[in-house]
Amino acid sequence: MEQCLCSVLKACKNIEAEIIVVDNNSTDGSKEFLSPKFPLVHFTWNSVNVGFAKANNQALYQAKGNYILFLNPDTIVPEDCLESCISFFESHPNAGALGIRMIDGTGKFLKESKRAFPSPLTSLFKLSGFTKLFPHSKIFARYHLGHLSEKENHEVDVLAGAYMMIPGKVLDKTGSFDDTFFMYGEDVDLSYRIQKAGYKNYYFAESTIIHFKGESTKKGSLNYVRMFYSAMSLFVNKHYSGGRAGIFNFLIHTGIFLRAILALLGKLFKKIGLPLLDAAIIFMSFWCIKYLWNNFIRQEVNYSPNMLIIAFPVFSIMFLIASYYSGLYDKGYKQSQLNRSTAMAALVLLSGYALLPESVRFSRGILLFGIVMAFIVMSMLRQVFVKWNLLSKIEDEDGYRQTIVVAGENDFVNVTALMHKAGMPEKVLGRVNDSLTSSSKALGSIHQLNHLIKMYPVKEIIFCEDILTFKEIIAAVQELPPGVSNKFHASGSSSFVGSDSKDVSGEYVTATNKYTITRPVNKRNKNLLDFVVALLFILTFPIHFITQKRPFRFFKNVFFVLLMQKTWIGYAVPSDKLPGIKKGILTSTTLPVAVNDLPIESLILSDEWYATYYSAATDFKKIVRGYKYLSW
């Protein structure tokens, strides 16, 4: 939202305009963050989420302008965008609404910038996959009007609600969004009513905006399927009648059923499919190595059948547990996580091997080479899944790829400071300027950006708006080679944003999203450590009856942790600004709350450090160091 408003303010510089933002009860501190930064913006803070259509209508009732622009918050607009659109209206008196050419954060054109009205045949071609097979066909790709050039203005049926400019006089005649559409379909409905009123809808290709997408609901999720197709059904029931509506509704409900199944299967694959596949790979790898070992290396040895029945499945399960707690099955795929999971599992398996009964032991060579083979197969298979878009690949934070910042000296300093405060470990290769003559410290000019990307292992580019206009940034993004992530920073703002796909949530970076304790793998490891330590205390209870001054209070705390009512290490000072965790037996200072006598400022800093640099090892050290206070 911050980046969007910065770009809108620049676009309003030469026109008389008002900016109205309606917040649908967000819970991320938007009010406190945005209100002081944008005193000229009119904010409405809803206490409940009233939906997209109703919230836009709330803003419309306050608006006084001759032209109304409905704009999504996950957008960046160029400086001349609004003036160009208004000029188009003035030269086309029959225009009822204007959409615009949209690209995602990677510079890829968004096909939903121009669409046709849904019809039974159009929907059938989209649902059956013919649209993807023939993306430029006038018949099969009608849904996104694939036969029309994205770089030319066209009269179209449907405009995207992400950017929809409409003269106020047209809305007076047609009415605004229909409140019965909670999300999705409201732009189709309004586009339809504008045409019915005798006006034309236009796709405007002379300006381009960035629309990150994926921020409201995750595409492919069951919630998205339900909301999208329910909206389509609502549109059909409202505007179509008779047999046509019946056929259309049948196709829609068939689509809901098929998409729901696909979404469910996709969700199951992400949750349990990959771990089950890994388990099968591990088991088969052990079996293959055992076969090769037995037939070509140690032919004189007859291994027990218990190996396949007991040992291999147990080893596979141990591998999955180690992988789970190392974060292998978290969002996205990192090669470093697979490396770490394999190393952890190998250590656990080789250590556990020595504890196995003699009847199920076998060659360590089988175990070692089985792990190596499983690692190779899993790595290769994940690369295939990434190529097929079944898995999203996340670059390793500690990898060799680097970041280039396109900025002047001031914004370069601000962005690198922001990255440092946010705890981001990126390696900044350097700065690219608008021209080589303005500074000798720059890596090169903006015109040499593609050359620099080819020369160096560049992971991402952060575009700053101090030396480039938003329009120039949007143009530059479209010229970049694939495989490079982009982020965007408005001059004077305290964040930068980016998104590598229209189907998943983008990334935003501020000085406040730096806490490693919020990472899923760290949350799991903290809970696991709490449980394991509590269990160890119970198993060794005679020792603690002797060493603890108040043993009954000690074991009361142990059971609180075991029942997940408390954690061993918590914050010293309650705070709404830090990520929430359970109340601690000890605090970040290694002392219980009652013993802390440091100044409040020092306690706050201690909690800040703990949340920022959290690791399970940190908790373990604090538990050991504060052992004598565990009975407080």
XYZ file of C-alpha atoms in Angstrom:
632
model
C 0.000 0.000 0.000
C 2.840 2.387 0.820
C 4.504 1.865 -2.572
C 1.148 2.175 -4.356
C 0.304 5.493 -2.686
C 3.753 6.898 -3.424
C 3.249 6.179 -7.131
C -0.333 7.527 -7.134
C 0.779 10.792 -5.521
C 3.344 11.253 -8.294
C 0.696 10.481 -10.942
C -1.626 13.121 -9.433
C 0.989 15.879 -9.527
C -0.399 17.704 -12.584
C -4.113 17.103 -12.003
C -6.630 18.025 -9.352
C -7.312 14.792 -7.499
C -8.303 13.204 -4.215
C -7.102 9.823 -2.950
C -9.451 7.674 -0.877
C -8.375 4.416 0.791
C -10.827 1.994 2.407
C -9.247 -0.575 4.726
C -11.242 -3.794 5.204
C -10.261 -4.432 8.830
C -6.627 -5.379 8.208
C -4.743 -6.657 11.233
C -1.166 -5.795 10.233
C -0.896 -2.317 11.754
C -1.806 -0.526 8.516
C -3.511 2.364 10.299
C -0.519 3.183 12.476
C 1.893 2.699 9.569
C 0.076 4.587 6.805
C -1.839 7.448 8.461
C 1.204 9.524 9.538
C 2.967 8.962 6.192
C 0.096 10.161 3.978
C -1.710 13.093 5.623
C -3.365 14.110 2.313
C -5.024 10.718 1.809
C -8.588 10.147 3.064
C -8.632 6.855 5.008
C -11.709 4.855 6.016
C -11.002 2.099 8.558
C -13.701 -0.580 8.514
C -14.207 -2.690 11.643
C -15.185 -5.710 9.502
C -14.253 -6.997 6.040
C -17.222 -5.867 3.942
C -15.794 -7.208 0.667
C -14.201 -5.637 -2.406
C -17.346 -4.258 -4.055
C -18.865 -2.666 -0.958
C -15.559 -1.100 0.126
C -15.109 0.482 -3.307
C -18.643 1.852 -3.095
C -17.816 3.373 0.294
C -15.007 5.316 -1.363
C -17.204 6.257 -4.337
C -19.807 7.888 -2.081
C -17.072 10.203 -0.766
C -15.577 11.008 -4.177
C -16.093 14.369 -5.889
C -14.050 13.946 -9.093
C -15.302 13.942 -12.674
C -13.380 10.711 -13.239
C -13.246 7.797 -10.819
C -10.353 5.332 -10.733
C -10.860 2.074 -8.854
C -7.333 0.853 -8.068
C -5.967 -2.182 -6.224
C -3.392 -1.556 -3.477
C -0.975 -4.126 -4.966
C -0.189 -1.890 -7.950
C 2.406 0.656 -9.037
C 1.357 3.244 -11.623
C 3.574 5.442 -13.856
C 3.579 9.219 -13.542
C 1.710 9.973 -16.797
C -0.848 7.190 -16.385
C -3.846 9.202 -15.143
C -3.348 12.105 -17.553
C -3.074 9.714 -20.519
C -6.306 7.948 -19.550
C -8.201 11.223 -19.087
C -6.980 12.404 -22.510
C -8.278 9.154 -24.022
C -11.734 9.785 -22.533
C -11.760 13.322 -23.887
C -11.030 12.065 -27.407
C -13.476 9.129 -27.155
C -16.847 10.439 -25.925
C -18.406 6.974 -26.296
C -15.948 5.453 -23.771
C -17.695 4.258 -20.620
C -14.742 2.674 -18.863
C -11.020 2.249 -19.392
C -8.749 -0.602 -18.347
C -4.998 -0.661 -18.794
C -2.100 -2.883 -19.801
C -0.858 -4.702 -16.677
C 2.334 -6.653 -15.968
C 3.331 -8.645 -12.909
C 6.436 -8.037 -10.783
C 8.656 -9.895 -13.267
C 7.501 -7.824 -16.246
C 5.222 -10.518 -17.676
C 2.013 -9.338 -19.346
C -1.154 -10.178 -17.411
C -3.730 -11.643 -19.791
C -6.651 -10.552 -17.592
C -5.963 -6.960 -18.682
C -8.472 -7.646 -21.477
C -11.291 -10.195 -21.404
C -14.504 -11.215 -23.097
C -17.813 -11.754 -21.350
C -18.186 -15.288 -20.029
C -20.293 -17.538 -22.216
C -20.876 -21.317 -22.129
C -18.503 -21.906 -25.045
C -15.829 -19.522 -23.754
C -15.979 -21.148 -20.330
C -15.812 -24.623 -21.833
C -12.655 -23.788 -23.785
C -11.039 -22.301 -20.659
C -11.993 -25.212 -18.397
C -10.928 -27.828 -20.963
C -7.468 -26.285 -21.443
C -7.943 -25.297 -25.116
C -7.226 -21.686 -24.163
C -3.711 -22.633 -23.053
C -3.142 -24.842 -26.097
C -4.179 -22.078 -28.529
C -3.378 -18.816 -26.691
C -3.804 -16.586 -29.770
C -6.905 -18.198 -31.242
C -9.951 -15.967 -31.743
C -12.194 -18.915 -30.878
C -10.358 -20.965 -28.253
C -8.615 -18.030 -26.481
C -11.620 -15.718 -26.421
C -11.679 -15.586 -22.615
C -8.539 -13.394 -22.588
C -9.014 -12.125 -26.155
C -5.716 -13.718 -27.108
C -6.099 -12.721 -30.749
C -5.876 -9.014 -29.840
C -2.418 -7.468 -29.508
C -1.474 -6.473 -25.984
C 0.358 -3.410 -27.339
C -2.606 -1.812 -29.114
C -5.766 -0.133 -27.837
C -8.908 -2.229 -28.278
C -12.594 -2.162 -27.552
C -13.182 -5.079 -25.139
C -15.954 -6.543 -23.022
C -14.529 -6.861 -19.524
C -12.051 -4.687 -17.628
C -10.114 -5.763 -14.550
C -11.185 -4.238 -11.244
C -7.517 -3.765 -10.355
C -7.493 -0.637 -12.573
C -10.837 0.650 -13.801
C -11.294 4.323 -14.699
C -14.883 5.464 -15.266
C -16.386 8.949 -15.749
C -18.610 9.953 -12.848
C -21.515 10.654 -15.223
C -21.394 7.033 -16.440
C -21.562 5.689 -12.885
C -24.498 8.012 -12.192
C -26.331 6.231 -14.996
C -25.211 2.610 -14.471
C -24.632 2.479 -10.732
C -21.422 1.256 -9.155
C -20.316 -2.220 -8.090
C -23.003 -4.656 -6.977
C -22.537 -5.288 -3.236
C -23.741 -8.881 -3.567
C -20.381 -9.718 -5.166
C -18.024 -10.091 -2.195
C -14.894 -10.630 -4.279
C -14.473 -11.559 -7.964
C -17.082 -11.005 -10.658
C -17.955 -7.447 -9.638
C -15.781 -6.028 -12.444
C -17.459 -8.350 -14.982
C -20.893 -7.253 -13.765
C -20.092 -3.529 -13.930
C -18.440 -3.881 -17.374
C -21.599 -5.629 -18.602
C -23.898 -2.893 -17.266
C -21.740 -0.156 -18.820
C -22.100 -1.786 -22.230
C -25.838 -2.278 -21.697
C -26.097 1.473 -21.023
C -24.726 2.178 -24.526
C -21.072 2.890 -23.687
C -17.905 1.080 -24.752
C -15.182 -0.468 -22.624
C -11.617 0.063 -23.797
C -8.313 -1.674 -23.129
C -5.641 1.073 -23.039
C -2.169 -0.090 -24.113
C -0.392 3.294 -24.177
C 0.498 3.042 -20.502
C 1.476 0.080 -18.301
C 1.099 -0.546 -14.588
C 2.546 -3.239 -12.306
C -0.058 -5.452 -10.645
C 1.569 -7.895 -8.250
C -1.579 -10.029 -7.785
C -1.972 -13.033 -5.531
C -2.410 -10.834 -2.463
C -6.112 -11.300 -1.679
C -6.539 -15.059 -2.044
C -4.141 -17.751 -3.191
C -4.968 -19.030 -6.659
C -5.507 -22.757 -6.670
C -6.766 -22.746 -3.088
C -10.197 -24.156 -2.270
C -11.251 -20.723 -1.028
C -10.294 -19.131 -4.362
C -12.173 -21.803 -6.332
C -15.286 -21.355 -4.222
C -15.269 -17.545 -4.368
C -14.431 -17.239 -8.059
C -16.965 -19.713 -9.385
C -19.658 -18.556 -6.970
C -19.178 -15.064 -8.381
C -19.512 -16.394 -11.933
C -22.695 -18.228 -10.994
C -24.082 -15.033 -9.454
C -23.310 -13.128 -12.666
C -25.062 -15.749 -14.821
C -28.177 -15.808 -12.644
C -28.331 -12.025 -12.748
C -27.866 -11.426 -16.483
C -28.694 -14.644 -18.346
C -31.963 -16.495 -18.482
C -33.576 -19.643 -19.863
C -31.641 -22.544 -21.320
C -28.496 -20.475 -21.759
C -28.320 -19.850 -18.013
C -28.929 -23.543 -17.309
C -26.094 -24.663 -19.592
C -23.798 -22.027 -18.159
C -24.595 -22.948 -14.558
C -23.994 -26.616 -15.357
C -20.558 -25.745 -16.761
C -19.803 -23.524 -13.773
C -20.693 -26.206 -11.237
C -18.741 -28.757 -13.260
C -15.835 -26.320 -13.166
C -16.210 -25.884 -9.411
C -16.127 -29.648 -8.944
C -13.100 -30.196 -11.196
C -11.144 -27.243 -9.846
C -11.973 -28.213 -6.259
C -10.609 -31.709 -6.884
C -7.466 -30.275 -8.491
C -7.040 -27.781 -5.643
C -7.504 -30.546 -3.063
C -5.029 -32.812 -4.831
C -2.557 -29.927 -5.096
C -2.960 -29.195 -1.394
C -2.532 -32.867 -0.489
C 0.571 -33.077 -2.679
C 2.103 -30.078 -0.929
C 1.179 -31.404 2.521
C 1.812 -35.146 2.293
C 2.562 -36.002 -1.348
C 6.175 -34.847 -1.320
C 7.037 -36.484 2.033
C 5.425 -39.767 0.872
C 7.324 -39.575 -2.417
C 10.557 -38.950 -0.486
C 9.821 -41.935 1.758
C 9.351 -44.141 -1.318
C 12.594 -42.820 -2.849
C 14.544 -43.465 0.361
C 13.148 -46.983 0.736
C 13.833 -47.870 -2.915
C 17.331 -46.359 -2.717
C 18.195 -48.549 0.261
C 16.736 -51.580 -1.505
C 18.674 -50.909 -4.744
C 21.952 -50.375 -2.892
C 21.333 -53.529 -0.847
C 20.750 -55.505 -4.075
C 23.926 -54.127 -5.717
C 25.947 -54.594 -2.530
C 24.760 -58.164 -2.049
C 25.305 -59.216 -5.672
C 28.489 -57.356 -6.667
C 30.398 -56.291 -3.541
C 29.674 -58.606 -0.580
C 28.352 -61.712 -2.315
C 29.327 -63.954 0.589
C 27.004 -62.204 3.048
C 23.323 -63.115 3.417
C 21.411 -60.216 4.905
C 18.387 -60.780 7.110
C 14.914 -60.264 5.580
C 14.230 -58.045 8.599
C 16.254 -55.434 6.758
C 13.411 -54.702 4.348
C 10.636 -55.346 6.859
C 11.958 -53.291 9.788
C 15.178 -51.380 9.233
C 14.516 -49.639 5.914
C 11.035 -48.312 6.846
C 12.359 -47.136 10.226
C 15.257 -45.351 8.536
C 12.868 -43.748 6.030
C 10.676 -42.415 8.863
C 13.714 -41.080 10.721
C 14.814 -39.305 7.554
C 11.379 -37.654 7.145
C 11.320 -36.501 10.776
C 14.768 -34.948 10.438
C 13.721 -33.333 7.153
C 10.519 -31.932 8.648
C 12.319 -30.236 11.510
C 15.000 -28.845 9.203
C 12.293 -27.059 7.158
C 12.464 -29.156 3.986
C 8.683 -29.227 3.578
C 8.082 -25.559 4.270
C 6.950 -23.143 1.546
C 9.074 -23.377 -1.582
C 12.172 -25.467 -2.243
C 15.719 -24.649 -1.281
C 18.591 -26.935 -2.178
C 20.331 -25.967 1.065
C 17.373 -27.341 3.042
C 17.652 -30.689 1.257
C 21.405 -30.687 1.904
C 20.849 -29.913 5.579
C 18.060 -32.474 5.910
C 20.208 -35.188 4.352
C 23.162 -34.349 6.610
C 20.964 -34.358 9.730
C 19.253 -37.604 8.717
C 22.589 -39.276 7.923
C 23.915 -38.290 11.334
C 20.790 -39.598 13.076
C 20.699 -42.815 11.042
C 24.382 -43.619 11.463
C 24.180 -42.876 15.186
C 20.997 -44.913 15.591
C 22.512 -47.783 13.631
C 24.841 -48.597 16.500
C 21.865 -48.963 18.852
C 20.029 -51.479 16.641
C 19.763 -55.130 17.717
C 22.205 -57.448 16.028
C 19.362 -59.180 14.153
C 18.525 -56.115 12.072
C 22.020 -54.702 11.573
C 23.612 -54.722 8.146
C 26.479 -53.053 6.330
C 27.109 -49.368 7.031
C 28.023 -49.126 3.364
C 24.445 -49.942 2.375
C 23.196 -47.235 4.710
C 25.696 -44.613 3.560
C 25.339 -45.216 -0.183
C 21.566 -45.537 0.185
C 21.461 -42.042 1.675
C 23.662 -40.708 -1.149
C 21.476 -42.306 -3.820
C 18.269 -41.006 -2.187
C 19.765 -37.510 -2.011
C 20.676 -37.531 -5.715
C 17.250 -38.824 -6.809
C 15.352 -36.356 -4.597
C 17.478 -33.444 -5.870
C 16.902 -34.384 -9.514
C 13.176 -34.908 -8.980
C 12.789 -31.522 -7.303
C 14.498 -29.846 -10.245
C 11.936 -31.514 -12.540
C 9.070 -30.328 -10.306
C 10.442 -26.779 -10.390
C 10.638 -26.897 -14.180
C 7.037 -28.156 -14.363
C 5.918 -25.428 -11.915
C 4.807 -28.015 -9.352
C 7.292 -26.547 -6.870
C 8.498 -22.976 -6.487
C 12.219 -22.623 -6.032
C 13.502 -20.168 -3.445
C 17.070 -19.035 -3.731
C 19.243 -19.833 -0.750
C 19.728 -16.820 1.488
C 23.380 -17.626 1.941
C 23.952 -18.421 -1.723
C 26.485 -16.883 -4.014
C 23.963 -14.858 -6.017
C 23.909 -11.159 -5.333
C 21.698 -8.073 -5.364
C 22.061 -4.990 -7.543
C 20.417 -1.755 -6.430
C 19.404 0.690 -9.165
C 19.538 3.942 -7.222
C 21.208 7.250 -6.525
C 23.612 7.516 -3.613
C 20.964 8.549 -1.055
C 18.437 5.809 -1.852
C 21.249 3.251 -2.066
C 22.218 4.086 1.511
C 18.552 3.990 2.620
C 17.820 0.634 0.963
C 20.956 -1.094 2.268
C 20.210 0.258 5.757
C 16.637 -1.042 5.473
C 17.925 -4.469 4.412
C 20.278 -4.520 7.382
C 17.524 -3.572 9.840
C 15.254 -6.237 8.365
C 17.910 -8.868 9.004
C 18.315 -9.693 5.305
C 21.633 -11.412 4.528
C 21.712 -10.503 0.849
C 25.073 -9.727 -0.666
C 24.775 -6.349 -2.370
C 27.078 -6.319 -5.389
C 26.733 -2.582 -5.798
C 24.768 0.265 -7.269
C 23.693 1.006 -10.838
C 23.171 4.658 -11.722
C 21.158 6.409 -14.403
C 24.396 7.308 -16.193
C 28.117 6.661 -15.743
C 28.973 10.346 -15.703
C 27.004 11.111 -12.544
C 29.136 8.911 -10.270
C 32.328 6.912 -10.609
C 31.328 4.665 -7.683
C 28.523 2.944 -9.606
C 28.885 -0.479 -11.263
C 27.504 0.968 -14.459
C 24.521 2.740 -15.957
C 20.958 1.514 -16.290
C 21.654 0.823 -19.974
C 24.303 -1.732 -18.942
C 22.006 -3.611 -16.551
C 21.466 -6.663 -18.776
C 25.220 -6.879 -19.386
C 25.906 -6.821 -15.631
C 23.328 -9.574 -15.066
C 25.097 -11.770 -17.611
C 28.523 -11.045 -16.120
C 27.677 -11.579 -12.439
C 25.499 -14.078 -10.527
C 22.693 -11.585 -9.870
C 19.765 -12.852 -7.770
C 17.603 -9.755 -7.642
C 17.405 -6.099 -8.626
C 15.969 -3.417 -6.369
C 14.691 -0.478 -8.415
C 14.625 2.854 -6.586
C 12.604 5.795 -7.755
C 15.129 8.552 -6.988
C 17.050 8.361 -10.282
C 14.331 6.683 -12.360
C 10.677 7.567 -12.691
C 8.071 4.887 -12.059
C 7.460 4.870 -15.806
C 11.131 4.201 -16.523
C 11.232 1.446 -13.884
C 8.199 -0.293 -15.405
C 9.811 -0.104 -18.849
C 13.157 -1.422 -17.541
C 11.542 -4.440 -15.824
C 10.092 -5.638 -19.127
C 13.538 -5.719 -20.736
C 15.213 -7.914 -18.122
C 16.140 -11.561 -18.782
C 14.094 -14.263 -16.998
C 15.192 -15.677 -13.660
C 15.930 -12.385 -11.906
C 13.683 -11.171 -9.095
C 12.652 -7.530 -8.912
C 11.777 -5.321 -5.985
C 10.608 -1.709 -5.960
C 11.297 1.174 -3.589
C 9.686 4.611 -3.764
C 12.020 7.403 -2.727
C 11.363 8.390 0.874
C 9.390 5.230 1.697
C 10.351 2.788 4.448
C 9.796 -0.455 2.537
C 10.296 -2.218 -0.760
C 8.073 -4.807 -2.425
C 8.195 -7.469 -5.103
C 6.525 -10.617 -6.399
C 7.864 -13.357 -8.661
C 4.477 -14.834 -9.563
C 0.899 -13.680 -10.024
C -0.336 -16.801 -8.213
C 1.400 -16.421 -4.858
C 1.736 -13.682 -2.287
C 4.502 -11.207 -2.935
C 7.234 -10.144 -0.563
C 7.453 -6.894 1.315
C 10.430 -5.747 3.343
C 10.326 -3.212 6.154
C 12.432 -2.672 9.222
C 9.810 -4.609 11.211
C 9.675 -7.912 9.321
C 13.047 -9.123 10.543
C 12.141 -11.615 13.245
C 13.529 -15.102 12.620
C 11.387 -16.479 15.451
C 8.373 -16.252 13.101
C 9.848 -18.687 10.565
C 7.900 -21.982 10.477
C 11.018 -24.091 10.999
C 11.966 -22.063 14.087
C 8.438 -22.271 15.513
C 8.526 -26.060 15.135
C 12.017 -26.350 16.602
C 11.078 -24.189 19.586
C 8.055 -26.404 20.317
C 10.131 -29.554 19.811
C 12.877 -28.324 22.111
C 10.319 -27.402 24.791
C 8.807 -30.895 24.613
C 12.116 -32.799 24.540
C 13.627 -30.848 27.458
C 10.456 -31.284 29.522
C 10.465 -35.029 28.755
C 14.142 -35.314 29.756
C 13.396 -33.564 33.044
C 10.656 -36.101 33.777
C 12.864 -39.088 32.857
C 15.637 -37.784 35.138
C 13.297 -36.631 37.946
C 15.418 -37.934 40.896
C 18.229 -35.547 39.983
C 15.952 -32.511 39.972
C 14.350 -33.387 43.319
C 17.844 -32.984 44.776
C 19.188 -30.029 42.730
C 16.107 -27.777 42.604
C 15.261 -25.658 45.671
C 11.513 -25.961 44.980
C 11.119 -29.287 43.174
C 7.307 -29.328 43.181
C 7.201 -25.884 41.593
C 9.849 -27.087 39.116
C 7.760 -30.061 37.994
C 4.653 -27.901 37.857
C 6.517 -25.767 35.294
C 7.651 -28.907 33.476
C 4.053 -30.061 33.040
C 2.958 -26.560 31.920
C 5.560 -26.755 29.138
C 4.697 -30.368 28.317
C 1.031 -29.401 27.937
C 2.098 -26.444 25.707
C 0.713 -23.895 28.168
C 4.108 -22.235 28.592
C 7.524 -22.176 26.927
C 10.929 -22.445 28.583
C 12.113 -19.094 27.190
C 9.753 -16.145 26.697
C 9.891 -12.353 26.623
C 10.975 -10.228 29.557
C 8.424 -7.491 28.783
C 4.950 -7.980 27.224
C 4.868 -6.298 23.797
C 2.423 -5.978 20.899
C 5.300 -5.100 18.558
C 7.081 -8.467 18.764
C 5.785 -11.785 17.353
C 3.588 -13.562 19.867
C 4.962 -16.520 21.839
C 3.765 -18.315 24.976
C 4.591 -17.030 28.445
C 8.072 -18.164 29.464
C 9.409 -19.866 32.577
C 12.581 -17.892 31.938
C 12.920 -14.720 29.859
C 15.294 -13.632 27.114
C 17.761 -12.489 29.796
C 17.974 -16.113 31.087
C 16.269 -14.986 34.313
C 12.607 -15.268 35.358
C 10.486 -12.108 35.336
C 10.629 -11.736 39.142
C 14.447 -11.652 39.156
C 14.957 -9.252 36.221
C 16.225 -5.945 37.637
C 17.561 -4.391 34.430
C 16.112 -1.076 33.175
C 13.010 -1.499 31.006
C 14.937 -0.257 27.953
C 17.507 -3.036 28.381
C 14.797 -5.682 28.746
C 13.082 -4.470 25.554
C 16.403 -4.642 23.691
C 17.008 -8.155 25.026
C 13.594 -9.296 23.728
C 14.229 -7.587 20.388
C 17.541 -9.402 19.997
C 15.975 -12.731 21.003
C 13.150 -12.466 18.435
C 15.499 -11.241 15.703
C 18.259 -13.846 16.032
C 16.321 -16.774 17.479
C 17.551 -20.348 17.123
C 16.827 -23.528 19.060
C 20.451 -23.524 20.202
C 19.841 -20.132 21.825
C 16.948 -21.558 23.843
C 18.967 -24.577 24.909
C 21.872 -22.424 26.144
C 19.514 -20.196 28.113
C 17.810 -23.216 29.716
C 21.175 -24.640 30.798
C 22.404 -21.276 32.065
C 19.170 -20.512 33.909
C 18.615 -24.044 35.246
C 18.570 -23.007 38.915
C 15.722 -20.553 38.195
C 13.423 -23.113 36.538
C 11.489 -23.595 39.787
C 10.439 -19.930 40.052
